[in-house]
Amino acid sequence: MSNLPILIAGGGIGGLSVALALALKGRRVRVLEKAPEFGEIGYGIQMGPNVSRMLDRLGILKALEPHSVYPDALILVDALDNREITRIALGRAFLERYQYRYFVIHRRDLHGEILAACRQREEITLEASRELTGFEERGDSVIVRCENGSEYEGAALVGADGLWSPTRAAIVADGAPRVAGHVTYRGVVPTGEIIDRSHLDSMTIWAGPNLHLVQYRLRGGAVMNNVATVSSRRFRRGEKEFGGPDELDEVLSRAAPQVRDMLRYISRDRNWVLHDREPVTNWTRGRATLLGDAAHPTLQYLAQGANMAIEDGVVLAEKVAAAGSDYNRAFLAYQGSRMTRTARVVIGSRFFGEYLHVDGGARELRNELARKRDPENSWEVDWLYRGIEVDGRL
Ligand SMILES: Cc1cc2nc3c(=O)[nH]c(=O)nc-3n(C[C@H](O)[C@H](O)[C@H](O)COP(=O)(O)OP(=O)(O)OC[C@H]3O[C@@H](n4cnc5c(N)ncnc54)[C@H](O)[C@@H]3O)c2cc1C
């Protein structure tokens, strides 16, 4: 087997997870990260029981526990009247069904623990300020070129370089990602500043016409993570400028006063224009493949983009270990076992986004049907939360 390391472009949650998973299988890896430092943005992220299972396999679930918050329910509230529509209980029955817990965590804490675990492995080399600009296969190896002129030779390449992945541009060549017309604002504030304290212990979504808000606590409950998303009418009308703070105010103007109040926790300085891509049937070429957002970027409505990236990493390492030095075989087996699950997340997230943002009769229908749900039934996410088999076991 080649002595060369496996090259990974991108040191986000996906890139570091696959680095750790490969190291645990005894493979040498070199992570090339474009940013001057390895890091993440300062907001929260939701982790399903499917990914808790993967983090356990990677040996870092325990290290994450002190940073994690375990809400008692996932609650859906109507933003127009502030009345609860439905909930998924996260207690004993949930744990019995899935064996692992749902938790929320600050992205920096999650990324920081995966990074710390990577730093402890001698198989892993981490290099910042290395932006992949191109790659080519040369016999039994891959040559990666970086923006600063450096070149690296590896046994294979995993492009974990995110939504705008240049690795994807070379392999799939399907142009820019799709603009969904949804724009997200975020804010993290001390929990003491929260006025309406009726949802402190849950992960709560307020759904309204062309709008939804999300709230959950982080860091032992000390801070509250707040997210507001606008589904932009201006975008649908074909306007170039859309989703600005004025449109946020406009969609929130119909919300109940307690819901409108949540705007004070949201920063207007920065927003995220949301994208995804049509699922594709191939993201592998020879000894190069893609992972995470580079392979199957999704809207956030099932809160599974990073979950999928981590699952990808564990599965990819399993297939590499099984295929020896036949990386193309390993990568085709990996993408084969990930394709429909990740496509279902992409398509399901679009559907769930529509479901949250409806108005009029559709809103009445949504609420009526959702109110009939049994809170012990995890509903649309059951197939996700049940998790995946790796190395022949759940
Ligand atoms: C509002 C919002 C809420 C979300 N909530 C959730 C949630 O609750 N749960 C969940 O699971 N997911 C959630 N997601 C999705 C999640 O954030 C992403 O799916 C996840 O971060 C993807 O990880 P990644 O490692 O594949 O890509 P990224 O996090 O984008 O990492 C890519 C890395 O590659 C680096 N890079 C880029 N180009 C190059 C290059 N040329 N060379 C080298 N390095 C490069 C970047 O600097 C970066 O470090 C949410 C997304 C949004 C927008």
Tab-separated table of C-alpha atoms and ligand atoms in Angstrom:
chain	number	residue	atom	x	y	z
A	1	MET	CA	0.000	0.000	0.000
A	2	SER	CA	1.177	3.535	-0.826
A	3	ASN	CA	2.950	5.406	1.953
A	4	LEU	CA	1.441	8.669	0.803
A	5	PRO	CA	-1.174	10.344	3.017
A	6	ILE	CA	-4.791	10.837	1.975
A	7	LEU	CA	-5.229	14.546	1.261
A	8	ILE	CA	-8.304	16.316	2.614
A	9	ALA	CA	-9.212	19.759	1.287
A	10	GLY	CA	-11.059	21.679	4.012
A	11	GLY	CA	-10.811	21.531	7.797
A	12	GLY	CA	-14.446	22.234	8.717
A	13	ILE	CA	-16.609	19.801	10.659
A	14	GLY	CA	-16.689	17.404	7.678
A	15	GLY	CA	-12.975	17.512	6.829
A	16	LEU	CA	-11.821	17.024	10.409
A	17	SER	CA	-14.338	14.222	11.018
A	18	VAL	CA	-13.149	12.230	8.039
A	19	ALA	CA	-9.521	12.885	9.044
A	20	LEU	CA	-10.209	11.442	12.484
A	21	ALA	CA	-12.215	8.500	11.101
A	22	LEU	CA	-9.396	7.601	8.671
A	23	ALA	CA	-6.745	7.939	11.389
A	24	LEU	CA	-8.736	5.555	13.579
A	25	LYS	CA	-8.470	3.068	10.687
A	26	GLY	CA	-4.690	3.554	10.674
A	27	ARG	CA	-4.492	5.804	7.588
A	28	ARG	CA	-2.179	8.813	7.326
A	29	VAL	CA	-3.955	12.027	6.353
A	30	ARG	CA	-3.028	15.607	5.607
A	31	VAL	CA	-5.699	18.285	5.983
A	32	LEU	CA	-5.266	21.422	3.855
A	33	GLU	CA	-7.389	24.325	5.131
A	34	LYS	CA	-7.782	27.582	3.243
A	35	ALA	CA	-8.312	29.833	6.292
A	36	PRO	CA	-5.284	31.038	8.301
A	37	GLU	CA	-6.631	29.104	11.304
A	38	PHE	CA	-8.833	26.050	11.833
A	39	GLY	CA	-12.142	27.298	13.253
A	40	GLU	CA	-15.928	27.693	13.081
A	41	ILE	CA	-18.478	30.523	13.324
A	42	GLY	CA	-19.869	31.510	16.732
A	43	TYR	CA	-23.395	30.050	16.604
A	44	GLY	CA	-25.242	26.906	17.624
A	45	ILE	CA	-25.859	23.640	15.816
A	46	GLN	CA	-28.327	20.792	16.350
A	47	MET	CA	-27.112	17.214	16.521
A	48	GLY	CA	-29.509	14.288	16.058
A	49	PRO	CA	-29.135	10.876	17.722
A	50	ASN	CA	-27.898	9.560	14.363
A	51	VAL	CA	-24.807	11.741	14.654
A	52	SER	CA	-24.365	11.168	18.404
A	53	ARG	CA	-23.851	7.528	17.406
A	54	MET	CA	-21.151	8.567	14.902
A	55	LEU	CA	-19.432	10.883	17.393
A	56	ASP	CA	-19.336	7.960	19.816
A	57	ARG	CA	-17.589	5.849	17.182
A	58	LEU	CA	-15.086	8.652	16.683
A	59	GLY	CA	-14.443	8.572	20.434
A	60	ILE	CA	-15.426	12.188	21.114
A	61	LEU	CA	-19.024	12.029	22.343
A	62	LYS	CA	-17.916	12.083	26.002
A	63	ALA	CA	-15.662	15.088	25.440
A	64	LEU	CA	-18.630	16.957	23.945
A	65	GLU	CA	-20.922	16.306	26.910
A	66	PRO	CA	-19.754	19.243	29.097
A	67	HIS	CA	-20.400	21.616	26.164
A	68	SER	CA	-23.769	20.146	25.169
A	69	VAL	CA	-27.310	21.141	26.098
A	70	TYR	CA	-30.002	18.445	26.055
A	71	PRO	CA	-33.415	20.053	25.406
A	72	ASP	CA	-36.485	18.265	26.721
A	73	ALA	CA	-38.493	18.659	23.511
A	74	LEU	CA	-38.483	19.908	19.921
A	75	ILE	CA	-41.443	22.295	19.802
A	76	LEU	CA	-43.240	23.880	16.853
A	77	VAL	CA	-45.157	27.094	17.612
A	78	ASP	CA	-47.305	29.170	15.260
A	79	ALA	CA	-45.601	32.575	14.965
A	80	LEU	CA	-48.867	34.401	14.254
A	81	ASP	CA	-50.656	33.497	17.508
A	82	ASN	CA	-47.729	32.102	19.559
A	83	ARG	CA	-49.693	28.868	20.196
A	84	GLU	CA	-47.910	25.523	20.312
A	85	ILE	CA	-48.688	23.340	17.286
A	86	THR	CA	-46.852	20.145	18.156
A	87	ARG	CA	-43.788	18.721	19.888
A	88	ILE	CA	-41.401	15.782	19.826
A	89	ALA	CA	-40.558	14.657	23.354
A	90	LEU	CA	-36.837	13.944	23.841
A	91	GLY	CA	-37.192	11.936	27.049
A	92	ARG	CA	-36.998	8.263	27.933
A	93	ALA	CA	-39.040	6.877	24.990
A	94	PHE	CA	-36.864	8.818	22.540
A	95	LEU	CA	-33.683	7.465	24.114
A	96	GLU	CA	-35.041	3.920	24.112
A	97	ARG	CA	-35.924	4.165	20.438
A	98	TYR	CA	-32.658	5.668	19.209
A	99	GLN	CA	-30.161	4.719	21.986
A	100	TYR	CA	-28.518	8.119	21.637
A	101	ARG	CA	-29.564	11.622	22.580
A	102	TYR	CA	-30.368	14.718	20.557
A	103	PHE	CA	-28.259	17.693	21.681
A	104	VAL	CA	-27.382	21.266	20.746
A	105	ILE	CA	-23.909	22.742	20.955
A	106	HIS	CA	-21.888	25.810	20.071
A	107	ARG	CA	-20.170	25.189	16.727
A	108	ARG	CA	-16.790	26.256	18.116
A	109	ASP	CA	-17.065	23.687	20.919
A	110	LEU	CA	-17.953	20.899	18.477
A	111	HIS	CA	-15.272	21.826	15.956
A	112	GLY	CA	-12.764	22.461	18.779
A	113	GLU	CA	-13.179	18.957	20.252
A	114	ILE	CA	-12.859	17.266	16.846
A	115	LEU	CA	-9.769	19.396	16.197
A	116	ALA	CA	-8.293	18.486	19.607
A	117	ALA	CA	-8.840	14.780	18.856
A	118	CYS	CA	-7.148	15.226	15.444
A	119	ARG	CA	-4.162	16.950	17.083
A	120	GLN	CA	-3.647	13.929	19.314
A	121	ARG	CA	-3.290	11.545	16.373
A	122	GLU	CA	0.160	11.191	14.870
A	123	GLU	CA	-1.427	9.984	11.599
A	124	ILE	CA	-2.910	13.469	11.032
A	125	THR	CA	-1.069	16.548	9.719
A	126	LEU	CA	-3.006	19.812	9.804
A	127	GLU	CA	-1.993	22.728	7.596
A	128	ALA	CA	-3.754	26.096	7.554
A	129	SER	CA	-3.465	28.788	4.844
A	130	ARG	CA	-3.520	26.097	2.154
A	131	GLU	CA	-6.175	26.801	-0.439
A	132	LEU	CA	-6.642	24.045	-2.993
A	133	THR	CA	-6.819	25.510	-6.496
A	134	GLY	CA	-6.569	22.345	-8.549
A	135	PHE	CA	-5.571	18.691	-8.600
A	136	GLU	CA	-4.649	15.961	-11.039
A	137	GLU	CA	-4.163	12.213	-10.923
A	138	ARG	CA	-0.673	11.005	-11.695
A	139	GLY	CA	-0.392	7.199	-11.844
A	140	ASP	CA	-1.017	5.891	-8.344
A	141	SER	CA	-1.269	9.282	-6.697
A	142	VAL	CA	-2.998	12.661	-6.713
A	143	ILE	CA	-1.198	16.000	-6.919
A	144	VAL	CA	-2.926	18.941	-5.239
A	145	ARG	CA	-1.938	22.504	-6.063
A	146	CYS	CA	-2.479	25.335	-3.604
A	147	GLU	CA	-2.931	29.037	-4.062
A	148	ASN	CA	0.436	29.834	-2.436
A	149	GLY	CA	2.220	27.689	-5.041
A	150	SER	CA	2.767	24.662	-2.809
A	151	GLU	CA	2.040	21.168	-4.151
A	152	TYR	CA	1.168	18.010	-2.268
A	153	GLU	CA	1.212	14.414	-3.392
A	154	GLY	CA	-1.304	12.070	-1.819
A	155	ALA	CA	-2.688	8.576	-2.272
A	156	ALA	CA	-6.171	10.068	-2.756
A	157	LEU	CA	-8.114	13.314	-2.312
A	158	VAL	CA	-11.268	14.038	-0.311
A	159	GLY	CA	-12.837	17.412	-1.134
A	160	ALA	CA	-14.460	18.593	2.102
A	161	ASP	CA	-14.199	22.183	0.925
A	162	GLY	CA	-17.804	23.247	1.463
A	163	LEU	CA	-20.585	24.835	-0.556
A	164	TRP	CA	-18.305	26.546	-3.085
A	165	SER	CA	-15.979	23.548	-3.374
A	166	PRO	CA	-13.357	23.858	-6.129
A	167	THR	CA	-12.908	20.082	-5.880
A	168	ARG	CA	-16.563	19.701	-6.869
A	169	ALA	CA	-16.087	22.137	-9.722
A	170	ALA	CA	-13.457	19.760	-11.135
A	171	ILE	CA	-15.380	16.516	-10.505
A	172	VAL	CA	-19.060	17.386	-11.003
A	173	ALA	CA	-18.778	20.723	-12.825
A	174	ASP	CA	-22.392	21.708	-12.168
A	175	GLY	CA	-21.818	25.422	-11.700
A	176	ALA	CA	-22.864	27.568	-8.756
A	177	PRO	CA	-25.172	26.236	-6.036
A	178	ARG	CA	-28.929	27.002	-6.205
A	179	VAL	CA	-30.098	30.143	-4.407
A	180	ALA	CA	-33.153	29.150	-2.375
A	181	GLY	CA	-34.401	32.696	-1.799
A	182	HIS	CA	-34.166	32.245	1.968
A	183	VAL	CA	-31.993	34.488	4.133
A	184	THR	CA	-30.959	33.758	7.705
A	185	TYR	CA	-30.017	36.104	10.548
A	186	ARG	CA	-28.498	34.906	13.813
A	187	GLY	CA	-27.679	36.140	17.291
A	188	VAL	CA	-26.331	34.689	20.540
A	189	VAL	CA	-27.216	36.576	23.746
A	190	PRO	CA	-26.903	35.873	27.489
A	191	THR	CA	-29.939	33.847	28.593
A	192	GLY	CA	-30.603	36.464	31.285
A	193	GLU	CA	-31.626	38.893	28.520
A	194	ILE	CA	-34.472	36.666	27.273
A	195	ILE	CA	-37.818	38.232	28.151
A	196	ASP	CA	-40.281	35.437	27.325
A	197	ARG	CA	-38.872	32.566	29.400
A	198	SER	CA	-41.496	29.973	28.473
A	199	HIS	CA	-39.240	28.023	26.091
A	200	LEU	CA	-35.879	27.977	27.860
A	201	ASP	CA	-35.597	24.172	28.040
A	202	SER	CA	-36.594	23.219	24.516
A	203	MET	CA	-35.449	23.642	20.932
A	204	THR	CA	-38.306	25.767	19.641
A	205	ILE	CA	-39.298	26.751	16.118
A	206	TRP	CA	-41.828	29.538	15.500
A	207	ALA	CA	-43.305	29.065	12.027
A	208	GLY	CA	-45.031	31.917	10.187
A	209	PRO	CA	-45.799	33.012	6.627
A	210	ASN	CA	-42.430	33.423	4.832
A	211	LEU	CA	-40.714	33.338	8.189
A	212	HIS	CA	-39.435	31.147	10.966
A	213	LEU	CA	-37.445	31.615	14.137
A	214	VAL	CA	-35.412	29.076	16.086
A	215	GLN	CA	-34.281	29.307	19.685
A	216	TYR	CA	-32.227	27.027	21.934
A	217	ARG	CA	-29.680	27.419	24.694
A	218	LEU	CA	-25.951	26.719	24.474
A	219	ARG	CA	-22.950	26.412	26.798
A	220	GLY	CA	-24.606	24.924	29.861
A	221	GLY	CA	-27.627	27.154	29.237
A	222	ALA	CA	-25.652	30.390	29.712
A	223	VAL	CA	-26.438	31.800	26.275
A	224	MET	CA	-29.399	31.646	23.894
A	225	ASN	CA	-28.911	30.928	20.209
A	226	ASN	CA	-31.452	32.779	18.038
A	227	VAL	CA	-32.050	32.303	14.336
A	228	ALA	CA	-34.530	34.108	12.076
A	229	THR	CA	-35.094	33.102	8.457
A	230	VAL	CA	-37.013	34.964	5.771
A	231	SER	CA	-38.365	33.267	2.675
A	232	SER	CA	-38.078	36.285	0.401
A	233	ARG	CA	-40.982	37.514	-1.709
A	234	ARG	CA	-38.617	39.933	-3.400
A	235	PHE	CA	-36.461	37.018	-4.547
A	236	ARG	CA	-39.553	35.274	-5.958
A	237	ARG	CA	-40.442	38.460	-7.833
A	238	GLY	CA	-36.983	38.322	-9.422
A	239	GLU	CA	-35.534	41.319	-7.577
A	240	LYS	CA	-31.747	41.366	-7.265
A	241	GLU	CA	-31.681	42.802	-3.739
A	242	PHE	CA	-33.599	40.623	-1.316
A	243	GLY	CA	-33.730	39.434	2.293
A	244	GLY	CA	-32.383	42.655	3.845
A	245	PRO	CA	-33.276	43.687	7.429
A	246	ASP	CA	-36.277	45.649	6.079
A	247	GLU	CA	-37.744	42.420	4.668
A	248	LEU	CA	-37.102	40.743	8.020
A	249	ASP	CA	-39.130	43.501	9.733
A	250	GLU	CA	-41.839	43.187	7.090
A	251	VAL	CA	-42.417	39.429	7.542
A	252	LEU	CA	-42.265	39.758	11.326
A	253	SER	CA	-44.847	42.546	11.397
A	254	ARG	CA	-47.678	39.982	11.298
A	255	ALA	CA	-46.224	37.861	14.138
A	256	ALA	CA	-47.523	37.812	17.724
A	257	PRO	CA	-45.907	40.536	19.921
A	258	GLN	CA	-43.863	38.000	21.963
A	259	VAL	CA	-42.487	36.617	18.694
A	260	ARG	CA	-41.731	40.073	17.245
A	261	ASP	CA	-39.833	40.775	20.455
A	262	MET	CA	-37.305	38.085	19.529
A	263	LEU	CA	-35.885	40.389	16.874
A	264	ARG	CA	-33.941	42.173	19.604
A	265	TYR	CA	-31.749	39.045	20.005
A	266	ILE	CA	-30.843	38.879	16.315
A	267	SER	CA	-27.899	40.701	14.783
A	268	ARG	CA	-28.731	42.665	11.617
A	269	ASP	CA	-25.081	43.133	10.677
A	270	ARG	CA	-24.661	39.866	8.849
A	271	ASN	CA	-26.911	37.396	7.073
A	272	TRP	CA	-26.577	34.091	5.254
A	273	VAL	CA	-28.160	33.609	1.825
A	274	LEU	CA	-29.148	29.934	1.795
A	275	HIS	CA	-28.200	27.552	-0.984
A	276	ASP	CA	-28.454	23.909	-1.857
A	277	ARG	CA	-27.899	21.787	-4.953
A	278	GLU	CA	-29.844	19.222	-6.919
A	279	PRO	CA	-28.709	15.788	-5.712
A	280	VAL	CA	-26.330	14.129	-8.183
A	281	THR	CA	-25.593	10.452	-8.768
A	282	ASN	CA	-21.812	10.768	-8.936
A	283	TRP	CA	-19.329	12.879	-6.982
A	284	THR	CA	-16.245	10.675	-7.450
A	285	ARG	CA	-13.542	10.702	-10.119
A	286	GLY	CA	-10.697	8.193	-9.891
A	287	ARG	CA	-8.933	8.756	-6.573
A	288	ALA	CA	-10.870	11.895	-5.685
A	289	THR	CA	-14.246	12.223	-4.010
A	290	LEU	CA	-16.377	14.768	-2.126
A	291	LEU	CA	-17.869	14.902	1.344
A	292	GLY	CA	-20.291	17.073	3.342
A	293	ASP	CA	-21.514	20.314	1.787
A	294	ALA	CA	-19.160	19.829	-1.158
A	295	ALA	CA	-21.064	16.659	-2.077
A	296	HIS	CA	-24.682	17.363	-1.056
A	297	PRO	CA	-25.295	20.870	0.327
A	298	THR	CA	-28.734	21.216	1.874
A	299	LEU	CA	-31.015	23.841	3.354
A	300	GLN	CA	-30.981	23.728	7.147
A	301	TYR	CA	-34.616	22.754	7.728
A	302	LEU	CA	-33.881	19.211	8.922
A	303	ALA	CA	-30.767	20.479	10.771
A	304	GLN	CA	-28.686	17.712	9.182
A	305	GLY	CA	-25.975	19.238	6.947
A	306	ALA	CA	-23.163	18.771	9.455
A	307	ASN	CA	-24.748	15.537	10.714
A	308	MET	CA	-24.501	14.172	7.157
A	309	ALA	CA	-20.903	15.383	6.805
A	310	ILE	CA	-19.916	13.472	9.958
A	311	GLU	CA	-21.805	10.341	8.853
A	312	ASP	CA	-20.036	10.649	5.477
A	313	GLY	CA	-16.659	10.682	7.213
A	314	VAL	CA	-17.296	7.518	9.210
A	315	VAL	CA	-18.670	5.648	6.167
A	316	LEU	CA	-15.826	6.806	3.905
A	317	ALA	CA	-13.228	5.523	6.387
A	318	GLU	CA	-15.035	2.175	6.631
A	319	LYS	CA	-14.998	1.759	2.834
A	320	VAL	CA	-11.337	2.819	2.542
A	321	ALA	CA	-10.350	0.304	5.210
A	322	ALA	CA	-12.220	-2.435	3.334
A	323	ALA	CA	-10.741	-1.639	-0.093
A	324	GLY	CA	-7.010	-1.541	0.779
A	325	SER	CA	-5.342	0.746	-1.747
A	326	ASP	CA	-8.143	0.655	-4.325
A	327	TYR	CA	-9.381	4.166	-3.578
A	328	ASN	CA	-11.689	4.377	-6.563
A	329	ARG	CA	-13.510	1.242	-5.408
A	330	ALA	CA	-13.666	2.587	-1.844
A	331	PHE	CA	-15.007	5.975	-2.949
A	332	LEU	CA	-17.643	4.472	-5.259
A	333	ALA	CA	-18.812	2.207	-2.423
A	334	TYR	CA	-18.884	5.218	-0.079
A	335	GLN	CA	-20.916	7.429	-2.429
A	336	GLY	CA	-23.208	4.489	-3.212
A	337	SER	CA	-24.134	4.096	0.419
A	338	ARG	CA	-24.550	7.848	0.988
A	339	MET	CA	-26.380	9.003	-2.135
A	340	THR	CA	-30.049	8.397	-1.418
A	341	ARG	CA	-29.849	9.180	2.294
A	342	THR	CA	-28.254	12.557	1.622
A	343	ALA	CA	-30.593	13.229	-1.345
A	344	ARG	CA	-33.524	12.598	0.983
A	345	VAL	CA	-32.124	15.187	3.399
A	346	VAL	CA	-31.774	17.755	0.578
A	347	ILE	CA	-35.284	17.159	-0.800
A	348	GLY	CA	-36.863	16.731	2.639
A	349	SER	CA	-35.302	19.989	3.843
A	350	ARG	CA	-36.844	21.880	0.936
A	351	PHE	CA	-40.231	20.396	1.774
A	352	PHE	CA	-39.905	21.202	5.469
A	353	GLY	CA	-38.921	24.797	4.630
A	354	GLU	CA	-42.160	25.172	2.625
A	355	TYR	CA	-44.112	23.539	5.433
A	356	LEU	CA	-42.840	26.084	7.963
A	357	HIS	CA	-43.506	29.121	5.767
A	358	VAL	CA	-47.115	28.537	4.611
A	359	ASP	CA	-49.999	30.965	5.071
A	360	GLY	CA	-53.821	30.953	4.851
A	361	GLY	CA	-55.594	27.614	4.446
A	362	ALA	CA	-52.323	25.707	4.136
A	363	ARG	CA	-51.317	27.057	7.550
A	364	GLU	CA	-54.634	25.918	9.032
A	365	LEU	CA	-54.165	22.471	7.475
A	366	ARG	CA	-50.581	22.178	8.752
A	367	ASN	CA	-51.616	23.116	12.270
A	368	GLU	CA	-54.659	20.853	12.330
A	369	LEU	CA	-52.721	17.801	11.130
A	370	ALA	CA	-49.687	18.502	13.318
A	371	ARG	CA	-51.812	18.909	16.448
A	372	LYS	CA	-52.999	15.294	16.002
A	373	ARG	CA	-49.462	13.980	16.264
A	374	ASP	CA	-48.385	11.824	19.172
A	375	PRO	CA	-45.397	13.623	20.802
A	376	GLU	CA	-43.679	10.267	21.345
A	377	ASN	CA	-43.674	9.703	17.585
A	378	SER	CA	-40.708	11.314	15.861
A	379	TRP	CA	-42.605	11.619	12.644
A	380	GLU	CA	-40.637	12.789	9.570
A	381	VAL	CA	-37.237	12.450	11.217
A	382	ASP	CA	-37.588	8.851	12.372
A	383	TRP	CA	-35.792	7.480	9.283
A	384	LEU	CA	-32.938	9.906	9.963
A	385	TYR	CA	-32.655	9.468	13.685
A	386	ARG	CA	-32.557	5.661	13.416
A	387	GLY	CA	-29.048	6.145	12.018
A	388	ILE	CA	-26.936	4.024	9.700
A	389	GLU	CA	-25.026	0.775	9.877
A	390	VAL	CA	-21.249	1.016	9.679
A	391	ASP	CA	-18.881	-1.974	9.732
A	392	GLY	CA	-21.937	-4.242	9.788
A	393	ARG	CA	-23.488	-2.786	12.943
A	394	LEU	CA	-25.723	0.080	13.909
B	1	LIG	C1	-28.368	28.733	9.154
B	1	LIG	C2	-27.792	27.351	9.137
B	1	LIG	C3	-28.100	26.473	10.179
B	1	LIG	C4	-27.608	25.187	10.154
B	1	LIG	N1	-27.920	24.332	11.177
B	1	LIG	C5	-27.477	23.069	11.151
B	1	LIG	C6	-27.805	22.167	12.211
B	1	LIG	O1	-28.493	22.543	13.171
B	1	LIG	N2	-27.335	20.883	12.133
B	1	LIG	C7	-26.550	20.465	11.086
B	1	LIG	O2	-26.154	19.299	11.064
B	1	LIG	N3	-26.211	21.300	10.081
B	1	LIG	C8	-26.642	22.582	10.086
B	1	LIG	N4	-26.292	23.438	9.089
B	1	LIG	C9	-25.438	22.947	7.977
B	1	LIG	C10	-23.972	22.881	8.362
B	1	LIG	O3	-23.538	24.142	8.827
B	1	LIG	C11	-23.128	22.462	7.177
B	1	LIG	O4	-23.745	21.418	6.489
B	1	LIG	C12	-21.737	21.999	7.631
B	1	LIG	O5	-21.063	23.042	8.286
B	1	LIG	C13	-20.925	21.504	6.429
B	1	LIG	O6	-19.641	21.156	6.865
B	1	LIG	P1	-18.471	20.941	5.808
B	1	LIG	O7	-17.266	20.600	6.601
B	1	LIG	O8	-18.925	20.017	4.733
B	1	LIG	O9	-18.316	22.365	5.099
B	1	LIG	P2	-17.829	23.749	5.721
B	1	LIG	O10	-18.281	23.898	7.119
B	1	LIG	O11	-18.223	24.793	4.744
B	1	LIG	O12	-16.257	23.603	5.741
B	1	LIG	C14	-15.500	23.716	4.563
B	1	LIG	C15	-14.071	24.072	4.939
B	1	LIG	O13	-13.286	24.054	3.767
B	1	LIG	C16	-12.491	25.229	3.727
B	1	LIG	N5	-12.230	25.500	2.298
B	1	LIG	C17	-13.040	26.082	1.394
B	1	LIG	N6	-12.443	26.120	0.197
B	1	LIG	C18	-11.222	25.562	0.351
B	1	LIG	C19	-10.130	25.312	-0.530
B	1	LIG	N7	-10.161	25.670	-1.812
B	1	LIG	N8	-9.024	24.682	-0.045
B	1	LIG	C20	-8.946	24.314	1.266
B	1	LIG	N9	-9.951	24.548	2.143
B	1	LIG	C21	-11.086	25.139	1.694
B	1	LIG	C22	-13.316	26.284	4.424
B	1	LIG	O14	-12.515	27.347	4.917
B	1	LIG	C23	-13.941	25.468	5.549
B	1	LIG	O15	-13.123	25.399	6.683
B	1	LIG	C24	-26.780	24.745	9.082
B	1	LIG	C25	-26.443	25.634	8.046
B	1	LIG	C26	-26.950	26.924	8.076
B	1	LIG	C27	-26.584	27.851	6.954
